[in-house]
Short mmCIF file of C-alpha atoms in Angstrom, two decimals:
data_model
loop_
_atom_site.label_atom_id
_atom_site.label_comp_id
_atom_site.label_asym_id
_atom_site.label_seq_id
_atom_site.Cartn_x
_atom_site.Cartn_y
_atom_site.Cartn_z
CA UNK U 1 -6.79 -3.11 19.85
CA UNK U 2 -7.34 -5.00 23.55
CA UNK U 3 -5.15 -5.95 26.09
CA UNK U 4 -4.95 -9.36 25.35
CA UNK U 5 -3.62 -8.62 22.21
CA UNK U 6 0.07 -7.82 23.66
CA UNK U 7 0.49 -11.58 24.66
CA UNK U 8 0.79 -12.71 21.04
CA UNK U 9 3.84 -10.62 20.83
CA UNK U 10 6.09 -11.90 23.60
CA UNK U 11 9.06 -14.01 22.24
CA UNK U 12 8.11 -17.44 22.15
CA UNK U 13 11.39 -18.51 24.29
CA UNK U 14 9.60 -16.55 27.35
CA UNK U 15 5.98 -17.79 26.62
CA UNK U 16 4.90 -20.90 29.18
CA UNK U 17 4.56 -24.08 27.44
CA UNK U 18 1.35 -25.56 27.23
CA UNK U 19 0.30 -29.46 27.48
CA UNK U 20 -2.70 -29.22 25.18
CA UNK U 21 -4.52 -26.59 23.24
CA UNK U 22 -8.23 -25.62 24.34
CA UNK U 23 -8.79 -24.89 20.28
CA UNK U 24 -8.83 -27.88 18.13
CA UNK U 25 -7.77 -27.78 14.46
CA UNK U 26 -11.29 -27.22 13.42
CA UNK U 27 -12.11 -24.67 15.77
CA UNK U 28 -9.11 -22.88 14.99
CA UNK U 29 -9.55 -23.28 11.19
CA UNK U 30 -13.20 -22.06 11.88
CA UNK U 31 -11.64 -18.95 13.54
CA UNK U 32 -8.61 -17.88 11.20
CA UNK U 33 -11.85 -17.82 8.55
CA UNK U 34 -11.67 -14.35 10.30
CA UNK U 35 -8.33 -13.44 9.01
CA UNK U 36 -8.42 -15.18 6.01
CA UNK U 37 -12.00 -13.82 4.24
CA UNK U 38 -11.49 -10.25 5.17
CA UNK U 39 -8.91 -10.10 3.30
CA UNK U 40 -9.22 -12.17 0.20
CA UNK U 41 -12.37 -10.16 -0.73
CA UNK U 42 -10.14 -6.86 -0.89
CA UNK U 43 -7.82 -8.65 -3.14
CA UNK U 44 -9.91 -10.85 -5.00
CA UNK U 45 -12.14 -7.54 -6.26
CA UNK U 46 -9.52 -6.32 -8.26
CA UNK U 47 -9.48 -8.99 -11.17
CA UNK U 48 -13.10 -8.56 -11.35
CA UNK U 49 -13.10 -4.52 -11.96
CA UNK U 50 -13.24 -4.41 -15.42
CA UNK U 51 -16.10 -6.98 -16.07
CA UNK U 52 -18.07 -4.92 -12.51
CA UNK U 53 -17.52 -1.40 -14.64
CA UNK U 54 -18.91 -3.05 -17.57
CA UNK U 55 -21.73 -4.69 -15.98
CA UNK U 56 -23.07 -1.58 -14.12
CA UNK U 57 -21.84 1.22 -16.16
CA UNK U 58 -19.33 2.19 -13.25
CA UNK U 59 -16.78 5.29 -13.96
CA UNK U 60 -13.22 4.82 -13.05
CA UNK U 61 -13.25 6.42 -10.06
CA UNK U 62 -16.45 4.12 -9.08
CA UNK U 63 -14.69 1.20 -9.24
CA UNK U 64 -11.47 3.08 -7.10
CA UNK U 65 -14.31 3.21 -4.31
CA UNK U 66 -15.53 -0.52 -4.74
CA UNK U 67 -11.97 -0.97 -3.57
CA UNK U 68 -11.66 1.75 -1.17
CA UNK U 69 -14.88 2.23 0.45
CA UNK U 70 -14.38 -1.42 2.01
CA UNK U 71 -10.94 -0.45 3.66
CA UNK U 72 -12.27 2.56 5.19
CA UNK U 73 -15.31 1.39 6.31
CA UNK U 74 -12.38 -1.54 7.92
CA UNK U 75 -9.86 0.58 9.11
CA UNK U 76 -11.77 2.78 10.32
CA UNK U 77 -13.74 0.25 12.77
CA UNK U 78 -10.88 -2.46 13.60
CA UNK U 79 -10.09 -1.04 17.25
CA UNK U 80 -13.74 -0.06 18.00
CA UNK U 81 -14.60 -3.76 17.05
CA UNK U 82 -11.90 -4.89 19.57
CA UNK U 83 -12.95 -3.12 22.16
CA UNK U 84 -16.76 -4.32 21.77
CA UNK U 85 -14.92 -8.15 21.65
CA UNK U 86 -13.57 -7.57 25.17
CA UNK U 87 -16.57 -6.09 26.80
CA UNK U 88 -19.55 -8.06 25.05
CA UNK U 89 -17.86 -11.54 24.31
CA UNK U 90 -15.52 -12.27 21.58
CA UNK U 91 -17.45 -15.28 19.91
CA UNK U 92 -20.58 -13.06 20.21
CA UNK U 93 -18.87 -10.63 18.02
CA UNK U 94 -17.14 -12.93 15.85
CA UNK U 95 -20.24 -14.90 14.80
CA UNK U 96 -22.05 -10.71 14.56
CA UNK U 97 -19.57 -9.86 12.03
CA UNK U 98 -19.14 -13.37 10.21
CA UNK U 99 -23.10 -13.37 9.55
CA UNK U 100 -23.14 -10.13 8.38
CA UNK U 101 -19.77 -10.32 6.42
CA UNK U 102 -21.87 -13.28 4.61
CA UNK U 103 -25.26 -11.62 4.11
CA UNK U 104 -23.26 -8.32 2.66
CA UNK U 105 -21.30 -10.83 0.02
CA UNK U 106 -24.99 -11.98 -0.94
CA UNK U 107 -25.85 -8.41 -0.96
CA UNK U 108 -22.80 -7.79 -3.21
CA UNK U 109 -23.21 -10.42 -5.71
CA UNK U 110 -27.07 -9.56 -6.31
CA UNK U 111 -26.42 -5.80 -6.73
CA UNK U 112 -28.34 -4.24 -9.72
CA UNK U 113 -26.45 -1.17 -9.66
CA UNK U 114 -23.20 0.51 -8.89
CA UNK U 115 -24.65 2.28 -5.59
CA UNK U 116 -25.69 -0.69 -3.99
CA UNK U 117 -22.60 -2.53 -4.56
CA UNK U 118 -20.82 0.77 -3.19
CA UNK U 119 -23.68 0.63 0.17
CA UNK U 120 -23.19 -3.20 0.55
CA UNK U 121 -19.56 -2.81 0.22
CA UNK U 122 -18.83 0.20 3.11
CA UNK U 123 -21.00 -2.46 5.13
CA UNK U 124 -19.48 -5.63 4.73
CA UNK U 125 -16.12 -3.43 5.39
CA UNK U 126 -17.64 -3.02 8.93
CA UNK U 127 -18.58 -6.43 9.41
CA UNK U 128 -15.18 -7.62 9.06
CA UNK U 129 -13.72 -4.99 10.92
CA UNK U 130 -16.12 -7.22 13.97
CA UNK U 131 -15.07 -10.03 12.68
CA UNK U 132 -10.81 -10.14 12.45
CA UNK U 133 -9.78 -8.44 15.72
CA UNK U 134 -11.90 -11.19 17.65
CA UNK U 135 -9.15 -13.78 15.95
CA UNK U 136 -6.06 -12.53 17.37
CA UNK U 137 -7.85 -11.56 20.66
CA UNK U 138 -9.45 -15.62 21.02
CA UNK U 139 -5.58 -16.94 19.95
CA UNK U 140 -4.10 -14.51 22.80
CA UNK U 141 -6.80 -15.27 25.60
CA UNK U 142 -7.29 -18.92 24.62
CA UNK U 143 -3.78 -20.84 23.74
CA UNK U 144 -0.35 -20.03 25.51
CA UNK U 145 3.36 -21.19 24.60
CA UNK U 146 3.93 -23.49 21.30
CA UNK U 147 0.01 -23.60 20.61
CA UNK U 148 -0.19 -19.32 21.09
CA UNK U 149 3.06 -18.79 18.43
CA UNK U 150 1.57 -21.39 16.04
CA UNK U 151 -1.85 -20.19 16.03
CA UNK U 152 -0.28 -16.50 15.58
CA UNK U 153 1.94 -18.35 12.78
CA UNK U 154 -1.24 -19.18 10.86
CA UNK U 155 -2.91 -16.35 11.47
CA UNK U 156 0.39 -14.52 9.30
CA UNK U 157 -0.22 -17.38 6.56
CA UNK U 158 -4.11 -17.09 6.31
CA UNK U 159 -3.60 -13.05 5.50
CA UNK U 160 -0.70 -13.49 3.16
CA UNK U 161 -2.63 -16.58 1.49
CA UNK U 162 -5.79 -14.44 0.99
CA UNK U 163 -4.00 -11.48 -0.37
CA UNK U 164 -1.09 -13.80 -2.77
CA UNK U 165 -4.36 -16.33 -3.94
CA UNK U 166 -7.30 -13.37 -3.88
CA UNK U 167 -6.56 -12.18 -7.81
CA UNK U 168 -5.71 -15.54 -8.78
CA UNK U 169 -9.37 -17.29 -7.66
CA UNK U 170 -11.00 -13.89 -8.94
CA UNK U 171 -9.48 -14.85 -12.23
CA UNK U 172 -10.64 -18.20 -11.98
CA UNK U 173 -14.14 -17.40 -11.09
CA UNK U 174 -15.13 -14.33 -13.54
CA UNK U 175 -13.79 -16.53 -16.51
CA UNK U 176 -15.36 -19.94 -15.69
CA UNK U 177 -18.60 -17.73 -15.68
CA UNK U 178 -20.73 -20.47 -14.10
CA UNK U 179 -24.71 -20.00 -14.58
CA UNK U 180 -23.36 -16.80 -16.38
CA UNK U 181 -22.40 -14.90 -12.53
CA UNK U 182 -19.33 -13.70 -14.35
CA UNK U 183 -17.72 -11.27 -11.52
CA UNK U 184 -21.17 -11.77 -8.95
CA UNK U 185 -19.25 -15.24 -8.24
CA UNK U 186 -16.05 -13.36 -6.77
CA UNK U 187 -18.80 -12.82 -3.71
CA UNK U 188 -21.16 -15.02 -3.31
CA UNK U 189 -18.09 -17.73 -3.18
CA UNK U 190 -18.02 -16.28 0.36
CA UNK U 191 -21.44 -17.50 1.51
CA UNK U 192 -21.32 -21.25 1.40
CA UNK U 193 -17.85 -20.38 3.29
CA UNK U 194 -19.18 -18.77 5.82
CA UNK U 195 -22.39 -20.17 6.39
CA UNK U 196 -20.05 -23.29 7.31
CA UNK U 197 -18.14 -21.21 9.64
CA UNK U 198 -21.04 -19.48 10.93
CA UNK U 199 -22.27 -22.82 11.96
CA UNK U 200 -18.52 -24.36 13.19
CA UNK U 201 -18.36 -21.45 15.43
CA UNK U 202 -21.69 -21.54 17.40
CA UNK U 203 -20.61 -25.42 18.41
CA UNK U 204 -16.54 -25.32 18.48
CA UNK U 205 -15.71 -21.60 19.36
CA UNK U 206 -15.77 -20.96 23.84
CA UNK U 207 -16.41 -17.26 24.87
CA UNK U 208 -14.23 -14.81 26.23
CA UNK U 209 -14.01 -11.10 27.39
CA UNK U 210 -11.49 -9.15 28.74
CA UNK U 211 -11.12 -9.02 33.06
CA UNK U 212 -11.43 -5.27 31.92
CA UNK U 213 -13.13 -4.32 29.40
CA UNK U 214 -12.02 -0.55 27.42
CA UNK U 215 -14.34 2.40 26.76
CA UNK U 216 -15.40 2.64 22.76
CA UNK U 217 -14.22 5.81 21.48
CA UNK U 218 -16.68 6.34 19.41
CA UNK U 219 -15.92 10.04 18.49
CA UNK U 220 -12.51 9.12 17.79
CA UNK U 221 -14.09 6.58 15.29
CA UNK U 222 -16.50 9.34 13.85
CA UNK U 223 -13.43 11.78 13.79
CA UNK U 224 -10.91 9.16 12.05
CA UNK U 225 -13.85 7.95 9.54
CA UNK U 226 -14.64 11.81 8.28
CA UNK U 227 -10.87 12.57 7.87
CA UNK U 228 -10.30 9.43 5.80
CA UNK U 229 -13.56 10.24 3.19
CA UNK U 230 -12.48 13.90 3.13
CA UNK U 231 -8.51 12.06 1.90
CA UNK U 232 -10.25 9.99 -0.14
CA UNK U 233 -13.04 10.26 -1.76
CA UNK U 234 -11.57 13.21 -3.58
CA UNK U 235 -8.59 11.48 -4.51
CA UNK U 236 -10.78 8.66 -6.04
CA UNK U 237 -13.86 10.82 -8.32
CA UNK U 238 -11.52 14.00 -9.00
CA UNK U 239 -9.79 12.92 -11.50
CA UNK U 240 -12.75 11.44 -13.77
CA UNK U 241 -14.90 14.36 -12.82
CA UNK U 242 -11.77 16.73 -13.60
CA UNK U 243 -11.22 18.21 -10.25
CA UNK U 244 -13.80 20.42 -9.42
CA UNK U 245 -13.98 22.57 -6.63
CA UNK U 246 -15.31 20.31 -4.31
CA UNK U 247 -12.48 17.68 -4.54
CA UNK U 248 -10.30 20.89 -3.21
CA UNK U 249 -12.43 22.09 -0.84
CA UNK U 250 -12.30 18.26 0.98
CA UNK U 251 -8.58 17.90 0.25
CA UNK U 252 -7.88 20.89 1.91
CA UNK U 253 -10.51 20.06 5.29
CA UNK U 254 -8.60 17.33 5.49
CA UNK U 255 -5.74 18.99 7.47
CA UNK U 256 -7.90 20.25 10.04
CA UNK U 257 -9.66 17.01 10.42
CA UNK U 258 -6.87 15.73 11.72
CA UNK U 259 -5.88 18.40 13.90
CA UNK U 260 -9.11 18.26 15.72
CA UNK U 261 -8.49 14.03 15.33
CA UNK U 262 -5.47 14.78 17.20
CA UNK U 263 -6.47 16.81 19.98
CA UNK U 264 -9.81 15.03 20.86
CA UNK U 265 -6.96 11.96 21.26
CA UNK U 266 -4.74 13.93 23.23
CA UNK U 267 -7.62 15.28 25.25
CA UNK U 268 -9.20 11.23 26.03
CA UNK U 269 -5.95 10.32 26.63
CA UNK U 270 -4.87 13.18 29.34
CA UNK U 271 -8.63 12.55 31.15
CA UNK U 272 -7.66 8.96 31.45
CA UNK U 273 -10.05 7.38 28.53
CA UNK U 274 -9.54 4.89 26.04
CA UNK U 275 -8.60 6.70 23.19
CA UNK U 276 -8.85 5.33 19.42
CA UNK U 277 -5.22 5.91 18.87
CA UNK U 278 -2.95 6.83 22.09
CA UNK U 279 -1.11 9.85 21.12
CA UNK U 280 1.65 8.07 24.00
CA UNK U 281 1.89 4.62 22.04
CA UNK U 282 2.17 6.82 18.38
CA UNK U 283 5.20 8.79 20.63
CA UNK U 284 7.20 5.30 20.87
CA UNK U 285 10.32 5.13 18.32
CA UNK U 286 10.01 1.80 17.50
CA UNK U 287 5.70 2.67 16.36
CA UNK U 288 6.79 5.40 14.69
CA UNK U 289 9.13 3.44 12.21
CA UNK U 290 7.08 0.86 12.00
CA UNK U 291 4.32 3.09 11.09
CA UNK U 292 6.13 4.67 8.24
CA UNK U 293 7.07 0.89 7.07
CA UNK U 294 3.62 -0.06 6.84
CA UNK U 295 2.32 2.84 5.46
CA UNK U 296 5.10 2.75 2.29
CA UNK U 297 4.74 -0.91 2.00
CA UNK U 298 0.86 -1.24 2.35
CA UNK U 299 -0.31 1.78 0.63
CA UNK U 300 2.27 0.10 -2.79
CA UNK U 301 1.02 -3.03 -2.18
CA UNK U 302 -2.66 -1.98 -2.57
CA UNK U 303 -1.94 0.21 -5.17
CA UNK U 304 0.00 -2.06 -7.32
CA UNK U 305 -2.46 -4.75 -7.20
CA UNK U 306 -5.10 -2.16 -8.34
CA UNK U 307 -3.38 -0.96 -11.10
CA UNK U 308 -1.92 -4.55 -12.11
CA UNK U 309 -5.72 -6.21 -12.71
CA UNK U 310 -6.54 -2.80 -15.05
CA UNK U 311 -3.27 -3.20 -16.91
CA UNK U 312 -3.35 -6.70 -17.47
CA UNK U 313 -6.99 -6.72 -18.53
CA UNK U 314 -6.66 -3.95 -20.82
CA UNK U 315 -3.41 -3.04 -23.41
CA UNK U 316 -2.56 -6.67 -23.05
CA UNK U 317 -5.94 -7.71 -23.55
CA UNK U 318 -5.43 -10.81 -20.97
CA UNK U 319 -8.63 -12.49 -19.75
CA UNK U 320 -9.08 -12.44 -15.89
CA UNK U 321 -7.91 -15.93 -15.82
CA UNK U 322 -4.67 -15.13 -17.30
CA UNK U 323 -4.49 -11.72 -15.50
CA UNK U 324 -4.99 -13.63 -12.68
CA UNK U 325 -2.69 -16.96 -13.30
CA UNK U 326 0.10 -13.13 -13.89
CA UNK U 327 0.02 -13.20 -10.32
CA UNK U 328 0.43 -16.73 -9.71
CA UNK U 329 4.36 -16.46 -9.24
CA UNK U 330 4.03 -14.19 -6.73
CA UNK U 331 1.51 -15.89 -4.72
CA UNK U 332 3.91 -18.97 -4.85
CA UNK U 333 7.22 -16.42 -3.39
CA UNK U 334 4.36 -14.48 -0.84
CA UNK U 335 3.26 -18.05 0.02
CA UNK U 336 7.10 -19.59 0.85
CA UNK U 337 7.91 -16.64 3.21
CA UNK U 338 4.25 -16.58 4.94
CA UNK U 339 4.78 -20.16 6.27
CA UNK U 340 8.74 -20.20 6.68
CA UNK U 341 8.78 -16.17 7.61
CA UNK U 342 8.13 -16.70 11.72
CA UNK U 343 11.13 -18.95 11.62
CA UNK U 344 13.49 -16.78 9.73
CA UNK U 345 12.27 -13.84 11.78
CA UNK U 346 13.14 -15.44 14.98
CA UNK U 347 16.86 -16.23 13.37
CA UNK U 348 16.94 -12.42 11.63
CA UNK U 349 14.74 -10.07 13.15
CA UNK U 350 14.48 -6.32 11.50
CA UNK U 351 17.38 -7.68 9.17
CA UNK U 352 14.52 -9.78 7.41
CA UNK U 353 12.63 -6.56 6.63
CA UNK U 354 15.66 -5.24 5.33
CA UNK U 355 16.06 -8.19 2.81
CA UNK U 356 13.08 -8.03 1.82
CA UNK U 357 13.17 -4.32 0.49
CA UNK U 358 15.87 -5.22 -1.54
CA UNK U 359 14.67 -8.30 -3.16
CA UNK U 360 11.01 -6.26 -4.17
CA UNK U 361 13.10 -3.46 -4.99
CA UNK U 362 14.80 -6.09 -8.12
CA UNK U 363 11.18 -7.63 -8.89
CA UNK U 364 9.62 -4.42 -9.21
CA UNK U 365 12.81 -3.33 -11.32
CA UNK U 366 12.62 -6.04 -14.08
CA UNK U 367 8.51 -6.02 -14.13
CA UNK U 368 9.30 -2.20 -15.09
CA UNK U 369 11.88 -3.48 -18.18
CA UNK U 370 9.26 -5.49 -19.44
CA UNK U 371 7.06 -3.08 -19.01
CA UNK U 372 8.91 -0.75 -21.14
CA UNK U 373 10.39 -3.03 -23.68
CA UNK U 374 7.48 -5.84 -24.78
CA UNK U 375 4.43 -4.40 -23.29
CA UNK U 376 1.65 -4.94 -24.65
CA UNK U 377 2.94 -7.96 -26.23
CA UNK U 378 3.01 -10.19 -22.29
CA UNK U 379 1.50 -13.42 -21.09
CA UNK U 380 1.67 -14.91 -17.53
CA UNK U 381 5.17 -16.65 -18.40
CA UNK U 382 6.54 -13.29 -19.60
CA UNK U 383 6.11 -12.03 -16.07
CA UNK U 384 7.07 -14.71 -14.12
CA UNK U 385 10.59 -14.02 -12.83
CA UNK U 386 9.66 -10.26 -11.89
CA UNK U 387 6.64 -11.47 -10.11
CA UNK U 388 7.98 -14.21 -8.17
CA UNK U 389 11.19 -11.96 -7.30
CA UNK U 390 8.22 -9.22 -6.16
CA UNK U 391 6.09 -11.63 -3.94
CA UNK U 392 9.21 -13.31 -2.26
CA UNK U 393 10.25 -10.01 -1.09
CA UNK U 394 6.86 -8.70 -0.24
CA UNK U 395 6.27 -11.34 1.81
CA UNK U 396 9.31 -10.57 3.46
CA UNK U 397 8.31 -7.00 4.55
CA UNK U 398 4.56 -7.76 5.21
CA UNK U 399 4.79 -11.48 7.08
CA UNK U 400 7.18 -10.18 10.21
CA UNK U 401 6.31 -6.34 10.18
CA UNK U 402 4.16 -6.43 13.05
CA UNK U 403 5.67 -9.20 14.95
CA UNK U 404 9.29 -7.23 14.56
CA UNK U 405 8.06 -3.56 15.81
CA UNK U 406 5.96 -5.41 18.54
CA UNK U 407 8.35 -6.79 19.89
CA UNK U 408 10.38 -3.50 20.38
CA UNK U 409 7.43 -1.89 22.29
CA UNK U 410 6.71 -2.45 25.82
CA UNK U 411 4.73 -5.51 26.62
CA UNK U 412 1.86 -3.00 28.15
CA UNK U 413 1.50 -1.08 24.78
CA UNK U 414 1.40 -3.66 22.65
CA UNK U 415 -1.70 -3.95 22.19
CA UNK U 416 -2.66 -0.52 21.62
CA UNK U 417 0.13 -0.86 18.60
CA UNK U 418 -1.06 -4.22 17.22
CA UNK U 419 -4.61 -2.08 16.86
CA UNK U 420 -2.98 1.03 15.34
CA UNK U 421 -0.88 -0.94 12.78
CA UNK U 422 -3.34 -3.59 11.80
CA UNK U 423 -5.94 -0.14 11.44
CA UNK U 424 -3.29 1.43 9.12
CA UNK U 425 -2.51 -1.53 7.36
CA UNK U 426 -6.02 -1.43 6.06
CA UNK U 427 -6.27 2.62 5.42
CA UNK U 428 -3.00 1.95 3.23
CA UNK U 429 -4.34 0.07 1.21
CA UNK U 430 -7.85 1.67 0.18
CA UNK U 431 -4.88 4.95 -0.07
CA UNK U 432 -2.78 2.77 -2.10
CA UNK U 433 -5.87 1.89 -4.84
CA UNK U 434 -7.09 5.56 -4.44
CA UNK U 435 -3.71 7.38 -5.10
CA UNK U 436 -1.69 4.73 -7.01
CA UNK U 437 -4.78 4.16 -9.13
CA UNK U 438 -5.32 7.83 -9.68
CA UNK U 439 -1.68 8.66 -10.85
CA UNK U 440 -2.08 5.23 -12.84
CA UNK U 441 -4.85 6.11 -14.40
CA UNK U 442 -3.82 9.76 -15.11
CA UNK U 443 -0.51 8.46 -17.30
CA UNK U 444 -2.50 5.57 -18.92
CA UNK U 445 -4.86 8.42 -20.86
CA UNK U 446 -1.19 10.26 -22.33
CA UNK U 447 1.21 8.79 -24.91
CA UNK U 448 2.65 7.15 -21.36
CA UNK U 449 -0.08 4.41 -22.17
CA UNK U 450 -0.19 1.28 -19.97
CA UNK U 451 2.41 -0.31 -20.61
CA UNK U 452 4.57 3.40 -19.66
CA UNK U 453 2.32 3.62 -16.44
CA UNK U 454 2.46 0.71 -15.39
CA UNK U 455 6.20 0.96 -15.62
CA UNK U 456 6.16 4.20 -13.34
CA UNK U 457 4.13 2.32 -10.66
CA UNK U 458 7.27 -0.38 -10.69
CA UNK U 459 9.47 2.40 -10.55
CA UNK U 460 8.27 4.19 -8.16
CA UNK U 461 7.65 1.32 -6.01
CA UNK U 462 11.33 0.36 -6.69
CA UNK U 463 12.04 3.70 -5.32
CA UNK U 464 10.33 3.86 -2.25
CA UNK U 465 11.09 0.16 -1.27
CA UNK U 466 14.99 1.01 -1.37
CA UNK U 467 14.19 4.56 0.71
CA UNK U 468 12.68 2.07 3.45
CA UNK U 469 15.92 0.45 4.02
CA UNK U 470 17.81 3.11 5.95
CA UNK U 471 14.39 3.48 7.89
CA UNK U 472 14.19 0.18 8.35
CA UNK U 473 17.96 -0.73 9.86
CA UNK U 474 16.78 1.81 12.40
CA UNK U 475 15.17 -1.08 14.08
CA UNK U 476 17.04 -3.45 16.32
CA UNK U 477 18.69 -6.23 14.16
CA UNK U 478 17.65 -8.93 16.63
CA UNK U 479 13.93 -9.64 18.03
#
C-alpha cells in the first residue's frame, strides 16, 4: 500500500528501540479510530438489518447490498487512499476520510429510503478507504522500535474489538430505541465519536508524507470496482429476483473483466508504473498462500456474521439485544486472542494460525449440532459454548495472519503486500455477505428452515477450516 508499511512487518527484535514516542496516548488513540470505526461500521449493521428491512421496505437482496456496497467501495479504494496519503499528506487524508465518514454516518442515520441508504453506504466505504491506510502509514513513519511494535499490536486489537463488539453494540442500540431512533442509532453513534476524533486529530496528529509518492492507478481501481460489481451485484440480487438474464450476463462478464484487469496490471508493471495489484508480488509463494487463507477466512467470517443476525431474529425470535448478546462469548474469545495474539505470534508463528483453524472448526461444529437439534429453542446461554470456541479460533487466525504472511515476504515488497491483503480482507467480507448470505436465504426458504440453513453454513465453515490446515502448514512455522 505504501513504502512505509513494510517497516511495520519487520521483526521486533530487528527494530531499533526508541526513547520516546512522538505520538502520545491520546494522539495514538485518535489515529486508531481510523481502524476501529470502519470495521465497527461493517459489523454493527448486521443486527439492525431486520429492522431496516421492515422500516424501509427493503428486500433481502437490498439488505445484502447494505453490507456489500460498503465493502466493495472500501476494498476498491484502499490502495488508492494509501498512495494519496503518501503524496498529499497522511494527516490531511486522514482528516478528509474521517470527516467524510462522519458526515456519511449522519446521512445513513436519516436516510428516508433504501436507495439513499445504499448510496450513503458506498460513499461511507470510500471515505473509510481514505482514512484507514493513513493509520498504518503514520505509525510506520512516526514510530520505531518498541513504540511501533506496541502501536501495531494496538491496531490489530482495534480491528478485532470492532469486529467482535460491533453486533453487540448494534443490538443494544436497536433494543434501547433511544428517542425512537431504532436502527438509525447504529449509524448515529459514529457522529459524536467522529467529531471528537476530528478535533483531536487537527490538534495532535503530525503531518507526514512519503519521500517519493507513487502514482495512483486509477484505471486499475476502476477495473477492480467493475469486476467486484459484476460479481457481487448478481449474487446479491439474483435470488430474490428469480435469476433474470442480466444476472447471468454479469457473472459471465466477470471472467473477461478479471482478464482485462490482469493484463492492465502486468503492462503497468512492465512500464515501471505503480499498478494497483503488482503481479510480481502475487507470484511470491507466501503471498499466494496468504491470499488463499485470507479469502477462506474473511469470506466465511463475513458471511456467518450476516446470516447469524438473520437467523437469531428469525425463527429463534430473539430481540436485537438477545441476538447481539449471543455473540458476546465470541467477542470475549476474539478479544482475548486480539490482546495476546501478537505475543503468541512471536512464539508460534504460522503454527498459531494452524491451531486457530482447528479450534474454529470445533466451534462451528458445535454450533451446527445446536442448530440441528434444538433450534429454534435457543437463547444466548445455549449458544455460549460454540460461540466462545469459534471466537477464540477465529481470533487465532485473523490476528496474526497479515503479520505472519508479510514476515515471509521480502521487505521491499511488504508494503505492497499489506495493501493487497487488506484489500482482499474488505473484498471478501463483502463477498461473504453476498455468497454465504444467498446460500443461507435459499436454504432457509425450503424444508431446511433457518436452523437447518444455519447448520449448513456452520458445517461448510468447518470443512473450509479443516481444508485450510494443510495450506497453512506450507507457511514457515516460525516468524
